[in-house]
mmCIF file of C-alpha atoms in Angstrom:
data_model
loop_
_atom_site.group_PDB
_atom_site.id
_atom_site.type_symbol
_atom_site.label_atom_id
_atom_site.label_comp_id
_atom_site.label_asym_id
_atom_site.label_seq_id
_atom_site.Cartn_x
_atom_site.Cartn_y
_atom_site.Cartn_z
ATOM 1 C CA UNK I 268 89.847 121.628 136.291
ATOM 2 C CA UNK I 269 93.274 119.794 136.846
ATOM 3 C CA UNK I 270 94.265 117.002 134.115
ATOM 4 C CA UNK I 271 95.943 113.566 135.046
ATOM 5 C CA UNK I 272 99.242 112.617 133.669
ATOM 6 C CA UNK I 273 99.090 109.804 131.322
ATOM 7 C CA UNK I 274 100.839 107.785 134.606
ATOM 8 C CA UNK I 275 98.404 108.924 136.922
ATOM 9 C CA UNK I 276 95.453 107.922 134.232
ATOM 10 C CA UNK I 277 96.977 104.463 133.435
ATOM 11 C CA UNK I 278 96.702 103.252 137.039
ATOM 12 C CA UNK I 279 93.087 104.770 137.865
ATOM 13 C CA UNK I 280 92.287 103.117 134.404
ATOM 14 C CA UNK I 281 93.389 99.622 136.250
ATOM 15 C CA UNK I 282 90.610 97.085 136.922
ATOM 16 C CA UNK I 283 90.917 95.904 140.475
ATOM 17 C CA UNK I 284 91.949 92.379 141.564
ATOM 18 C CA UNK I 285 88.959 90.117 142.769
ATOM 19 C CA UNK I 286 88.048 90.132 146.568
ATOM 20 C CA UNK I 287 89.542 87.458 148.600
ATOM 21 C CA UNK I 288 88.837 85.601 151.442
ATOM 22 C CA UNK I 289 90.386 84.173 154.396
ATOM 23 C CA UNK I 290 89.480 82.861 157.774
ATOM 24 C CA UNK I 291 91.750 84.675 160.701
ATOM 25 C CA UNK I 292 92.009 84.286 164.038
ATOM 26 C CA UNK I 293 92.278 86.217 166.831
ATOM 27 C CA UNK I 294 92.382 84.287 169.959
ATOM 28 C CA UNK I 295 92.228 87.283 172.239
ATOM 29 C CA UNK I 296 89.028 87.650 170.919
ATOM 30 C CA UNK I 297 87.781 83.886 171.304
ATOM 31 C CA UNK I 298 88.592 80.588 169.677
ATOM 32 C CA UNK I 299 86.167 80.826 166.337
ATOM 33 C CA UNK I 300 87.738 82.378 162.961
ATOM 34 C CA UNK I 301 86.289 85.303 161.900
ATOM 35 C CA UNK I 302 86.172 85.764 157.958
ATOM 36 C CA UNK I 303 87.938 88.910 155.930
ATOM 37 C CA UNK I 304 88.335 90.360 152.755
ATOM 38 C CA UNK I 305 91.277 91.446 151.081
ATOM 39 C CA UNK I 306 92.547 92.091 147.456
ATOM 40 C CA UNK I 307 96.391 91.477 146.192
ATOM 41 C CA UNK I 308 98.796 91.831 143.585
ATOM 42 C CA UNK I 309 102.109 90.563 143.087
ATOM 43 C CA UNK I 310 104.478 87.796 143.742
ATOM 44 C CA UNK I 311 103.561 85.904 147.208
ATOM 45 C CA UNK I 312 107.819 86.354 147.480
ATOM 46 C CA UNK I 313 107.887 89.322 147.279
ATOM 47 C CA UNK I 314 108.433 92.064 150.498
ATOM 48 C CA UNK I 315 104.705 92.814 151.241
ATOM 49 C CA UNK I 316 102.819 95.780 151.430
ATOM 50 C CA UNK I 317 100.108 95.974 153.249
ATOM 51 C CA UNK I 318 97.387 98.211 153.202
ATOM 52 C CA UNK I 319 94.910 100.077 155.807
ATOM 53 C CA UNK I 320 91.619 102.005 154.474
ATOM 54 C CA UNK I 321 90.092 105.209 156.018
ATOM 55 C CA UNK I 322 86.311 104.717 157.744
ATOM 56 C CA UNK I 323 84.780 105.332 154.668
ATOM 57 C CA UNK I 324 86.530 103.401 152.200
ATOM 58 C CA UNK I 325 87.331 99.634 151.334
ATOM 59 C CA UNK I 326 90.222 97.843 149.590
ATOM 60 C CA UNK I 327 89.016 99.197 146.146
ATOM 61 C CA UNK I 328 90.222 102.609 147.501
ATOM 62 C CA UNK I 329 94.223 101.042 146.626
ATOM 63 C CA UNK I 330 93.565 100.216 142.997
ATOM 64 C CA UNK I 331 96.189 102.082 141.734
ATOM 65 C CA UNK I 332 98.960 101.042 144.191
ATOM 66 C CA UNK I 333 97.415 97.246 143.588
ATOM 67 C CA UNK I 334 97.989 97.842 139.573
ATOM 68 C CA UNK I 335 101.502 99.623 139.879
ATOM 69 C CA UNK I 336 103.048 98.404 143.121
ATOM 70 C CA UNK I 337 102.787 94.403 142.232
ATOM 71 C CA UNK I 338 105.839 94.408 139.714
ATOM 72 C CA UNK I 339 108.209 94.552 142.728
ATOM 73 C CA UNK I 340 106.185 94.004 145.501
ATOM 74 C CA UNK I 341 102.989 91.780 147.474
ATOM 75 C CA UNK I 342 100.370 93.939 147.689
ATOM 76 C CA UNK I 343 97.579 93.558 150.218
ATOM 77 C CA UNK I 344 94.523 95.609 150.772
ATOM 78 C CA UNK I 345 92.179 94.916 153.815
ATOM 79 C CA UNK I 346 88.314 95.264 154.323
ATOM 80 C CA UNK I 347 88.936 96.165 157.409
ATOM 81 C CA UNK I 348 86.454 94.526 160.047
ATOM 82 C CA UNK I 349 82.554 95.357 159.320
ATOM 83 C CA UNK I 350 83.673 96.479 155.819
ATOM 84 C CA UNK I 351 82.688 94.727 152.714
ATOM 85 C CA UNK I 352 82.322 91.132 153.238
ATOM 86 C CA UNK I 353 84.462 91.195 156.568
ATOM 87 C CA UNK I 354 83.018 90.334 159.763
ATOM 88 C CA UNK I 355 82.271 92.321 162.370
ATOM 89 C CA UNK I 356 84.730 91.837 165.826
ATOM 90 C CA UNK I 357 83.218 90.171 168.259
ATOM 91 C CA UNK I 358 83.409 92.984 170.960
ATOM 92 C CA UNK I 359 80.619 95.776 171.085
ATOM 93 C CA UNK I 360 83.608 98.633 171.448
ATOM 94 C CA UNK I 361 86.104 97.533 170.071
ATOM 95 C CA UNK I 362 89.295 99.733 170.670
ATOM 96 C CA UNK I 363 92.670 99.940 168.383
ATOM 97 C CA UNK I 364 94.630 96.834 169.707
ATOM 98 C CA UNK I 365 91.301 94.912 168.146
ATOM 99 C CA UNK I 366 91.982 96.353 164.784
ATOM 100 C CA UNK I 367 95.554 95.654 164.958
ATOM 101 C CA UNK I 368 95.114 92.273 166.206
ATOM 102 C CA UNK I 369 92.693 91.496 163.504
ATOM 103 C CA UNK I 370 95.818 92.848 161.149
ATOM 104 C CA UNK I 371 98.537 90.034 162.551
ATOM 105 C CA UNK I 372 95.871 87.835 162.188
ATOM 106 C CA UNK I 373 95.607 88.238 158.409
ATOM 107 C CA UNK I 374 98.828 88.624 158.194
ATOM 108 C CA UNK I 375 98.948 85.452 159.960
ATOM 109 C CA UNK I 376 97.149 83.604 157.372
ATOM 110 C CA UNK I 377 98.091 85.025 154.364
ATOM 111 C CA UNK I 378 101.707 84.101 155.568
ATOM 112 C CA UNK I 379 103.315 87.066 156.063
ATOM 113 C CA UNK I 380 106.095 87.047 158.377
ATOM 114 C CA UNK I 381 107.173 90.943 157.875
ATOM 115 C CA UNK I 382 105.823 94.102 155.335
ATOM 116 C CA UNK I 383 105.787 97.477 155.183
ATOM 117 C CA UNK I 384 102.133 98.763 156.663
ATOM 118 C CA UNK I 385 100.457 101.644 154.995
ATOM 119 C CA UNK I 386 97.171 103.215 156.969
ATOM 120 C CA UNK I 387 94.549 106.100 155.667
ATOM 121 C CA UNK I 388 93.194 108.472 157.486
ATOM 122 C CA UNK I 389 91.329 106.331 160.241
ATOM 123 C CA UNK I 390 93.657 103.416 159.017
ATOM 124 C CA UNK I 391 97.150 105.265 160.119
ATOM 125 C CA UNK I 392 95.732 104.630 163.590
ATOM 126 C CA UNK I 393 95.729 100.897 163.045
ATOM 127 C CA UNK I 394 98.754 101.421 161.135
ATOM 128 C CA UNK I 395 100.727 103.272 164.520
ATOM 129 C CA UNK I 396 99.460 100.760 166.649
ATOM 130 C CA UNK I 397 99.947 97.817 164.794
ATOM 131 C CA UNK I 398 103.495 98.702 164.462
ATOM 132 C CA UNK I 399 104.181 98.755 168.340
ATOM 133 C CA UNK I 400 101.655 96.187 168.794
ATOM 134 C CA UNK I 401 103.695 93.864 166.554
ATOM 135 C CA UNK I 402 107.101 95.384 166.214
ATOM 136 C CA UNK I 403 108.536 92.236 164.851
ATOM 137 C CA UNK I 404 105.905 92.255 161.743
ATOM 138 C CA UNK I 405 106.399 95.472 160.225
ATOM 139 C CA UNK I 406 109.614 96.743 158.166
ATOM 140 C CA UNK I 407 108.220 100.258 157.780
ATOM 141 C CA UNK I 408 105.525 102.219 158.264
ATOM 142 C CA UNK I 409 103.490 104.837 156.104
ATOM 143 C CA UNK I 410 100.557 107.040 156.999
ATOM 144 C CA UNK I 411 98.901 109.117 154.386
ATOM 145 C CA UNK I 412 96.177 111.802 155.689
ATOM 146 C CA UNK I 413 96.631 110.870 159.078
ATOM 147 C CA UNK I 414 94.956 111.990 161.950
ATOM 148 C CA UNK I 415 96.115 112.732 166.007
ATOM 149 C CA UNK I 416 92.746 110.179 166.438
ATOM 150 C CA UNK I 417 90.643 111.274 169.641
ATOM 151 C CA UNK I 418 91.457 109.599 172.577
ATOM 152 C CA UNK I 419 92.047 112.906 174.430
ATOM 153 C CA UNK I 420 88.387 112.999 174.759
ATOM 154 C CA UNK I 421 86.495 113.029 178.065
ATOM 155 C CA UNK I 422 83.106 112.905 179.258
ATOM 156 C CA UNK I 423 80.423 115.588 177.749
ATOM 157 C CA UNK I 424 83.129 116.495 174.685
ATOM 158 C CA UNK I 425 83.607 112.818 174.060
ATOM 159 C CA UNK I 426 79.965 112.078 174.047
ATOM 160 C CA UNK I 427 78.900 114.301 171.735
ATOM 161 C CA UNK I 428 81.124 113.385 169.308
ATOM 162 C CA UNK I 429 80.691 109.738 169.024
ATOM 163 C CA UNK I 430 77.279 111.069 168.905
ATOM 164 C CA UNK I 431 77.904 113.362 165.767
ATOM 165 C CA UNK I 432 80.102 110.630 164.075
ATOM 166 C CA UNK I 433 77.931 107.898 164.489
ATOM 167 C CA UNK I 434 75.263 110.440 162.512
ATOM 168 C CA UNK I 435 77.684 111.065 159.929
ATOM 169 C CA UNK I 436 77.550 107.668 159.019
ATOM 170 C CA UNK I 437 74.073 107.375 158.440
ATOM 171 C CA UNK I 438 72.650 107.009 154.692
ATOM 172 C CA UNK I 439 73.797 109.674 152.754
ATOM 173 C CA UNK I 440 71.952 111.345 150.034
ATOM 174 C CA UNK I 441 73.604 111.647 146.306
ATOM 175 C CA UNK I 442 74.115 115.407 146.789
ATOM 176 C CA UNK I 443 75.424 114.783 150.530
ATOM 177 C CA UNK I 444 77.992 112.023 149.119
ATOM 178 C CA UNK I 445 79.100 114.959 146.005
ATOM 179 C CA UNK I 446 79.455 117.324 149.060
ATOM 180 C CA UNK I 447 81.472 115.082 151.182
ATOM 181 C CA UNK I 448 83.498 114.270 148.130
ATOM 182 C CA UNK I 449 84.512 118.107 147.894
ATOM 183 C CA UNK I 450 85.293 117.717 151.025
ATOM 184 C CA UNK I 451 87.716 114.913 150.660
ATOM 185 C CA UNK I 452 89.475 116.206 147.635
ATOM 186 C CA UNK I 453 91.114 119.276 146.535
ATOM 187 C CA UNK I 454 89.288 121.603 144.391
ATOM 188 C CA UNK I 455 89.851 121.262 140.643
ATOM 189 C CA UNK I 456 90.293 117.477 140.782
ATOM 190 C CA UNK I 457 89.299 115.954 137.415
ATOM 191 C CA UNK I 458 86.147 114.196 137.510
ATOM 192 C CA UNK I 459 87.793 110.521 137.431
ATOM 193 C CA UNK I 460 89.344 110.507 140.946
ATOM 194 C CA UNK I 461 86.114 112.124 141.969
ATOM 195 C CA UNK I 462 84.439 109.238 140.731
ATOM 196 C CA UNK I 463 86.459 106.822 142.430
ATOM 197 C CA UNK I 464 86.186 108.411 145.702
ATOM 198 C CA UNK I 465 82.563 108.629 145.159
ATOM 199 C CA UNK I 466 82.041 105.156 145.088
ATOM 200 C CA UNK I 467 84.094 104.359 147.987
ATOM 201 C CA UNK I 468 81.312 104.395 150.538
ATOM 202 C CA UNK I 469 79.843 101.459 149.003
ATOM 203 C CA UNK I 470 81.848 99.061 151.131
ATOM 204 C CA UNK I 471 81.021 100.812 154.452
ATOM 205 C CA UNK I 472 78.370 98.738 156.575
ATOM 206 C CA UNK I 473 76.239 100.534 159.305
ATOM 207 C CA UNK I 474 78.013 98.300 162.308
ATOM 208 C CA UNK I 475 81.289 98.732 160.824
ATOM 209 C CA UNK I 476 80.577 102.624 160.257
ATOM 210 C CA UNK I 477 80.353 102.698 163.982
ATOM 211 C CA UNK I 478 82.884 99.933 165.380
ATOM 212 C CA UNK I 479 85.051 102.056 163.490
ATOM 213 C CA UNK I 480 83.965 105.323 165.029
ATOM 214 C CA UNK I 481 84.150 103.910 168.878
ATOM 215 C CA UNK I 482 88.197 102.878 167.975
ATOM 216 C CA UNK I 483 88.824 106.501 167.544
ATOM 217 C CA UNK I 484 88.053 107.172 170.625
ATOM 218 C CA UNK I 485 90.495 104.644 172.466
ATOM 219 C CA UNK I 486 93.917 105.733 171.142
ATOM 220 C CA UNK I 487 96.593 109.287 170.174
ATOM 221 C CA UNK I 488 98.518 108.515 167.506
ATOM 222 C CA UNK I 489 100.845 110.930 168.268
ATOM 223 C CA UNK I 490 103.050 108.730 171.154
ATOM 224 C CA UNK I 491 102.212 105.913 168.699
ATOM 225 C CA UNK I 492 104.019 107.387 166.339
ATOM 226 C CA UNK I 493 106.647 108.471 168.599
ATOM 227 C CA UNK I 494 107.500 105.101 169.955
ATOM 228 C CA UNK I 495 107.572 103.502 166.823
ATOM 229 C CA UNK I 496 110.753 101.857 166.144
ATOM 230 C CA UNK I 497 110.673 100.976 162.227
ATOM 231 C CA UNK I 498 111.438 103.979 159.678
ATOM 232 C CA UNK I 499 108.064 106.011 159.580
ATOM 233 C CA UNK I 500 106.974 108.480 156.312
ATOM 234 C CA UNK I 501 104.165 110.933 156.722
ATOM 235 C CA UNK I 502 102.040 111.781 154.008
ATOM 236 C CA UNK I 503 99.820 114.789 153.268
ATOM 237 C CA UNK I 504 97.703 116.858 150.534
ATOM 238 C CA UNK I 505 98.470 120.832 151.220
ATOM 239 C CA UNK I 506 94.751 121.195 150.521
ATOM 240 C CA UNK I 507 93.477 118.214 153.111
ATOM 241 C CA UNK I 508 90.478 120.117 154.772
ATOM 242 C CA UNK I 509 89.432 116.585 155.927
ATOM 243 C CA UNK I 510 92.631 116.168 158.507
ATOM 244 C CA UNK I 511 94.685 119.583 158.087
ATOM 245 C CA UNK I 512 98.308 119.628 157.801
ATOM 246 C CA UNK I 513 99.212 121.889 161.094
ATOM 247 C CA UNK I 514 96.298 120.118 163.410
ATOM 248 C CA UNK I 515 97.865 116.200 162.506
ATOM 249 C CA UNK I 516 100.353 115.554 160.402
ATOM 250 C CA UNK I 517 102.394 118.006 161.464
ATOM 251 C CA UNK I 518 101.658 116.966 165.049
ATOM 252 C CA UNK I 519 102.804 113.541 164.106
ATOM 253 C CA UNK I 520 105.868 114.607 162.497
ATOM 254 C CA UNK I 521 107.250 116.993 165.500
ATOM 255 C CA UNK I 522 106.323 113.309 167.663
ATOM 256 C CA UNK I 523 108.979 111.726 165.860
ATOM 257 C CA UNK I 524 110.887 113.887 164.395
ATOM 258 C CA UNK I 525 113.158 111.290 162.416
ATOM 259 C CA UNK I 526 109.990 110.293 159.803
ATOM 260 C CA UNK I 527 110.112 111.500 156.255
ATOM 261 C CA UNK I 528 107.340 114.268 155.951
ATOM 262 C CA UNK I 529 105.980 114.280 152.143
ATOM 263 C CA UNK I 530 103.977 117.529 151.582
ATOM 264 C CA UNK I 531 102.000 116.545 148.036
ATOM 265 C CA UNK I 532 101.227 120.137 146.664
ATOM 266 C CA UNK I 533 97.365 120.388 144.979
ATOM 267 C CA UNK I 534 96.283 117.342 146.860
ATOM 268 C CA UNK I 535 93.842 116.785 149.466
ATOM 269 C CA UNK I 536 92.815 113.891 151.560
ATOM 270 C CA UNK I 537 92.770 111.071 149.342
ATOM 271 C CA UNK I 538 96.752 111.014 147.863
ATOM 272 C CA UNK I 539 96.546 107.627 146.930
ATOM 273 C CA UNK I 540 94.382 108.541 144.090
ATOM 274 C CA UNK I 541 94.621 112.007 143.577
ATOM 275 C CA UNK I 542 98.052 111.780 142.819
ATOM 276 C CA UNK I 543 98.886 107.709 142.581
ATOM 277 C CA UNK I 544 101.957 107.847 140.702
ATOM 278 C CA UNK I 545 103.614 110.416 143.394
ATOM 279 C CA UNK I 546 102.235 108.148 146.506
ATOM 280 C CA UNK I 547 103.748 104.722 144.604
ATOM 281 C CA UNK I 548 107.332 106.099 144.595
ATOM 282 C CA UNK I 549 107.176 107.197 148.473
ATOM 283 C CA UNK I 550 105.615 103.585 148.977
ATOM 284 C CA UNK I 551 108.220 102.271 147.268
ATOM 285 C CA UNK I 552 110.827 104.202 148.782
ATOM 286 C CA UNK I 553 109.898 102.996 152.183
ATOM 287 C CA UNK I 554 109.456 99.431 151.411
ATOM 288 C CA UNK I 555 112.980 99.849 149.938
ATOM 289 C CA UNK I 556 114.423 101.839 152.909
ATOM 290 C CA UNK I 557 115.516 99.215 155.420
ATOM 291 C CA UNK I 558 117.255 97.158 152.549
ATOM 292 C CA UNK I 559 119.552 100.559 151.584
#
């Protein structure tokens, strides 16, 4: 089995900030607030960062960029909507412009005029979209294990899988949640990331589970990504056998072919704490790279 660096160790060893919480709005959606979750670190003058989970994580996925990224930076994590303490959108389908508006409108509150936006697996959808959604609000953008998302679907193929993800989401048993964590990470990863990851689920509601599964369905990140206009940086574990390399990221990457592709060798889908010191710097490099 793999050993951290004392780097790596030193932020997984971090306790995480307390959750937050802040009444947004999202008139689009009707004229009541809806409450979310967050965590942060870090100066409120700061440049922000702002952080997207994947569908079955939470904010206490980020706990390493929360403990290392706040020296220079505002660090925000979401609960997305339906995860943790977040509230659910008020729409039974709710497609990827709901996500992203729910985004501006914590960004909204939390007064954040700008920040680099950093999306996970099912968050680098939000992540695309929020970025052409809200061009104005976002100074870079970052997706780590991202996926094409599968709005190409049609009819019978689409249908049975919603079906099949919807199942996936139901309660797990402790050996399925240690198989989907080999899954998620790359084989010989010491025991304390797998920990972490193991735990992630806890956030994950049932309704959230599948609000989140039904967004999937209504966007391709791929011309997201290629009609972003902010600097974009692609992120990915050789060993991600949760969203491979050649079937997404690289798809992403030859849709705009100006990002910054990071390749992290020994890593699989969770780079962000399989190897946190590594996914700081490129966070930091792309908060940094519009002020260069």
């Amino acid at each position: 089995m793999k050993s951290l660096n004392q780097e790596d160790r030193i932020l997984l060893e971090s306790g995480l900030p307390p959750v937050r919480t802040v009444d947004i709005e999202i008139p689009r959606l009707g004229e009541a607030p809806l409450a979310m979750t967050y965590r942060t670190g870090g100066p409120v003058d700061k440049p922000a960062i702002v952080l997207l989970h994947g569908i079955g994580s939470s904010s206490a996925g980020y706990r390493a960029q929360l403990a290392g990224l706040q020296d220079s930076f505002r660090v925000v994590a979401w609960d997305a909507p339906g995860y943790g303490q977040s509230a659910l959108l008020r729409v039974s389908t709710p497609g990827v412009e709901d996500y992203a508006d729910a985004l501006m409108g914590l960004m909204s509150a939390l007064d954040i005029g700008t920040a680099t936006i950093v999306g996970s697996s099912w968050g680098s959808v939000i992540a695309a979209a929020f970025v052409n959604r809200y061009p104005e609000a976002a100074r870079s953008l970052v997706l780590s294990a991202p996926n094409v998302a599968l709005g190409h679907l049609q009819g019978e193929a689409k249908s049975r899988e919603v079906e099949a993800l919807l199942h996936a989401g139901k309660a797990m048993s402790p050996s399925d949640r240690v198989a989907m964590v080999d899954r998620l990470v790359a084989p010989d990863t010491p025991s304390a990331v797998r920990d972490h990851v193991l735990r992630l689920g806890v956030a994950v509601t049932p309704a959230g589970w599948a609000h989140a599964v039904y967004m999937v369905f209504s966007a391709s990140t791929p011309p997201l990504v290629a009609a972003a206009t902010v600097p974009v940086s692609i992120v990915v574990g050789d060993r991600d056998r949760m969203a491979p390399m050649v079937e997404h990221a690289l798809k992403l990457h030859t849709a705009a072919p100006s990002s910054i592709l990071h390749v992290l060798e020994e890593i699989g889908h969770v780079p962000k704490l399989e190897a946190p010191a590594r996914f700081n710097q490129i966070l930091r490099n792309a908060a940094r790279v519009v002020d260069s």
